[in-house]
């Protein structure tokens, strides 16, 4: 019994991924959250300053908004794809 690896298996359609149909605001918000986190953590003052507090709040808001945006876009994209088929 020999396997024929030279011929690929036929696929009816490609699987969808989480980044299919994602617009730019979601990843941009995640990037903003990570860069703001880095900015807030480089505060070398020793005590909790305004930069740390503001950076932490902006980081939290940007990361949550980015994840929510990507989840909503992915759900909308999947619903559109399911409606087409």
Backbone as CSV, one residue per row, in Angstrom:
resi,resn,N_x,N_y,N_z,CA_x,CA_y,CA_z,C_x,C_y,C_z
1,UNK,0.844,-1.165,0.000,0.000,0.000,0.000,0.896,1.236,0.000
2,UNK,0.837,2.009,-1.041,1.654,3.214,-1.135,0.765,4.441,-1.098
3,UNK,1.234,5.460,-0.435,0.492,6.716,-0.354,0.987,7.653,-1.446
4,UNK,0.086,8.324,-2.090,0.436,9.267,-3.144,0.431,10.675,-2.555
5,UNK,1.608,11.166,-2.170,1.725,12.479,-1.560,1.858,13.591,-2.588
6,UNK,2.032,13.256,-3.840,2.246,14.267,-4.869,0.953,14.982,-5.237
7,UNK,-0.167,14.325,-5.105,-1.424,14.967,-5.463,-2.123,15.448,-4.204
8,UNK,-2.448,16.741,-4.148,-3.113,17.266,-2.952,-4.569,16.829,-2.898
9,UNK,-5.084,16.749,-1.702,-6.485,16.378,-1.514,-7.371,17.530,-1.973
10,UNK,-8.465,17.224,-2.589,-9.392,18.247,-3.064,-10.173,18.818,-1.883
11,UNK,-10.289,20.136,-1.861,-11.045,20.811,-0.816,-12.166,21.598,-1.458
12,UNK,-13.309,21.567,-0.830,-14.424,22.317,-1.374,-14.298,23.799,-1.048
13,UNK,-13.836,24.116,0.131,-13.629,25.512,0.505,-12.568,25.595,1.594
14,UNK,-11.959,26.755,1.703,-10.934,26.961,2.715,-11.575,27.297,4.052
15,UNK,-10.971,26.901,5.151,-11.537,27.232,6.460,-11.355,28.721,6.757
16,UNK,-12.268,29.270,7.520,-12.160,30.677,7.895,-11.275,30.801,9.132
17,UNK,-10.567,31.886,9.211,-9.728,32.160,10.372,-10.247,33.395,11.084
18,UNK,-9.681,33.687,12.233,-10.137,34.824,13.026,-9.814,36.147,12.337
19,UNK,-8.798,36.175,11.464,-8.419,37.425,10.816,-9.069,37.621,9.452
20,UNK,-9.926,36.696,9.020,-10.663,36.900,7.774,-11.704,37.983,7.983
21,UNK,-11.683,38.971,7.153,-12.687,40.026,7.221,-12.492,41.019,8.335
22,UNK,-11.317,41.070,8.948,-11.063,42.006,10.034,-10.585,43.329,9.444
23,UNK,-11.223,44.399,9.853,-10.815,45.724,9.404,-9.681,46.235,10.277
24,UNK,-9.111,47.358,9.908,-7.914,47.856,10.578,-8.118,48.367,11.992
25,UNK,-9.284,48.846,12.442,-9.367,49.404,13.800,-9.065,48.403,14.921
26,UNK,-9.456,47.155,14.769,-9.203,46.165,15.826,-7.726,45.942,16.082
27,UNK,-6.955,45.560,15.046,-5.512,45.410,15.262,-4.813,46.715,15.653
28,UNK,-5.315,47.844,15.158,-4.714,49.133,15.536,-4.933,49.411,17.018
29,UNK,-6.107,49.072,17.539,-6.361,49.253,18.966,-5.486,48.323,19.809
30,UNK,-5.280,47.099,19.346,-4.388,46.189,20.071,-2.957,46.721,20.072
31,UNK,-2.524,47.245,18.942,-1.182,47.829,18.867,-1.061,49.041,19.787
32,UNK,-2.088,49.874,19.822,-2.090,51.019,20.728,-2.013,50.559,22.178
33,UNK,-2.756,49.510,22.515,-2.734,49.003,23.886,-1.371,48.475,24.295
34,UNK,-0.720,47.723,23.399,0.597,47.174,23.723,1.642,48.286,23.809
35,UNK,1.596,49.242,22.891,2.588,50.321,22.935,2.361,51.232,24.139
36,UNK,1.103,51.447,24.515,0.823,52.250,25.711,1.265,51.517,26.971
37,UNK,1.124,50.204,26.976,1.606,49.419,28.108,3.119,49.566,28.256
38,UNK,3.822,49.494,27.134,5.281,49.672,27.181,5.632,51.079,27.661
39,UNK,4.886,52.078,27.211,5.136,53.453,27.624,4.887,53.627,29.117
40,UNK,3.829,53.001,29.619,3.496,53.137,31.042,4.497,52.395,31.922
41,UNK,5.009,51.265,31.446,5.940,50.490,32.265,7.348,51.058,32.284
42,UNK,7.641,51.973,31.381,8.982,52.572,31.383,9.077,53.765,32.323
43,UNK,8.036,54.009,33.088,8.071,55.075,34.085,8.960,54.614,35.234
44,UNK,10.168,55.135,35.301,11.171,54.662,36.265,11.200,55.498,37.537
45,UNK,10.103,56.117,37.864,10.064,57.024,38.996,10.118,56.300,40.337
46,UNK,9.618,55.105,40.411,9.620,54.369,41.670,8.263,54.372,42.334
47,UNK,7.601,55.507,42.364,6.255,55.543,42.905,5.254,55.608,41.749
48,UNK,4.012,55.407,42.072,2.983,55.399,41.039,2.684,56.842,40.654
49,UNK,3.071,57.186,39.433,2.847,58.539,38.943,1.655,58.610,38.011
50,UNK,1.391,59.812,37.539,0.263,60.018,36.644,0.466,59.268,35.329
51,UNK,1.726,59.155,34.902,2.014,58.444,33.652,1.644,56.968,33.764
52,UNK,1.894,56.376,34.891,1.563,54.969,35.102,0.052,54.753,35.147
53,UNK,-0.648,55.614,35.831,-2.094,55.482,35.959,-2.780,55.702,34.609
54,UNK,-2.419,56.788,33.932,-3.032,57.086,32.630,-2.674,55.992,31.623
55,UNK,-1.430,55.566,31.622,-1.023,54.504,30.703,-1.747,53.201,30.955
56,UNK,-1.963,52.868,32.219,-2.686,51.628,32.552,-4.143,51.699,32.126
57,UNK,-4.772,52.834,32.333,-6.177,52.989,31.948,-6.326,52.942,30.429
58,UNK,-5.469,53.657,29.711,-5.532,53.653,28.245,-5.220,52.265,27.705
59,UNK,-4.263,51.578,28.316,-3.939,50.213,27.899,-5.140,49.295,28.066
60,UNK,-5.775,49.345,29.204,-6.931,48.499,29.470,-8.065,48.779,28.483
61,UNK,-8.365,50.046,28.262,-9.445,50.412,27.344,-9.112,49.983,25.916
62,UNK,-7.878,50.233,25.470,-7.505,49.902,24.097,-7.495,48.395,23.855
63,UNK,-6.982,47.617,24.797,-6.950,46.163,24.616,-8.350,45.559,24.617
64,UNK,-9.194,45.994,25.530,-10.564,45.476,25.560,-11.310,45.876,24.285
65,UNK,-11.174,47.128,23.870,-11.850,47.586,22.654,-11.338,46.844,21.424
66,UNK,-10.037,46.583,21.363,-9.473,45.860,20.231,-9.982,44.432,20.147
67,UNK,-10.007,43.737,21.275,-10.513,42.361,21.281,-12.005,42.312,20.948
68,UNK,-12.767,43.250,21.489,-14.199,43.293,21.190,-14.419,43.597,19.713
69,UNK,-13.665,44.544,19.164,-13.818,44.907,17.757,-13.533,43.699,16.852
70,UNK,-12.444,42.999,17.121,-12.095,41.840,16.301,-13.149,40.740,16.444
71,UNK,-13.661,40.522,17.647,-14.686,39.502,17.856,-15.973,39.849,17.112
72,UNK,-16.396,41.108,17.181,-17.616,41.527,16.484,-17.438,41.421,14.975
73,UNK,-16.292,41.859,14.466,-16.034,41.769,13.025,-15.992,40.308,12.562
74,UNK,-15.377,39.449,13.354,-15.304,38.036,12.992,-16.699,37.403,12.989
75,UNK,-17.507,37.745,13.980,-18.868,37.225,14.034,-19.688,37.715,12.844
76,UNK,-19.534,38.991,12.497,-20.255,39.539,11.354,-19.801,38.876,10.059
77,UNK,-18.505,38.664,9.926,-17.966,38.023,8.729,-18.475,36.595,8.594
78,UNK,-18.492,35.865,9.701,-18.994,34.477,9.675,-20.468,34.439,9.319
79,UNK,-21.247,35.404,9.829,-22.674,35.446,9.507,-22.886,35.746,8.023
80,UNK,-22.083,36.641,7.461,-22.169,36.942,6.026,-21.798,35.721,5.191
81,UNK,-20.760,35.012,5.605,-20.326,33.822,4.866,-21.370,32.705,4.956
82,UNK,-21.992,32.557,6.117,-23.027,31.534,6.273,-24.276,31.884,5.458
83,UNK,-24.566,33.176,5.340,-25.724,33.605,4.563,-25.520,33.385,3.073
84,UNK,-24.262,33.482,2.625,-23.961,33.278,1.198,-24.055,31.821,0.789
85,UNK,-23.794,30.913,1.747,-23.808,29.492,1.380,-25.102,28.813,1.672
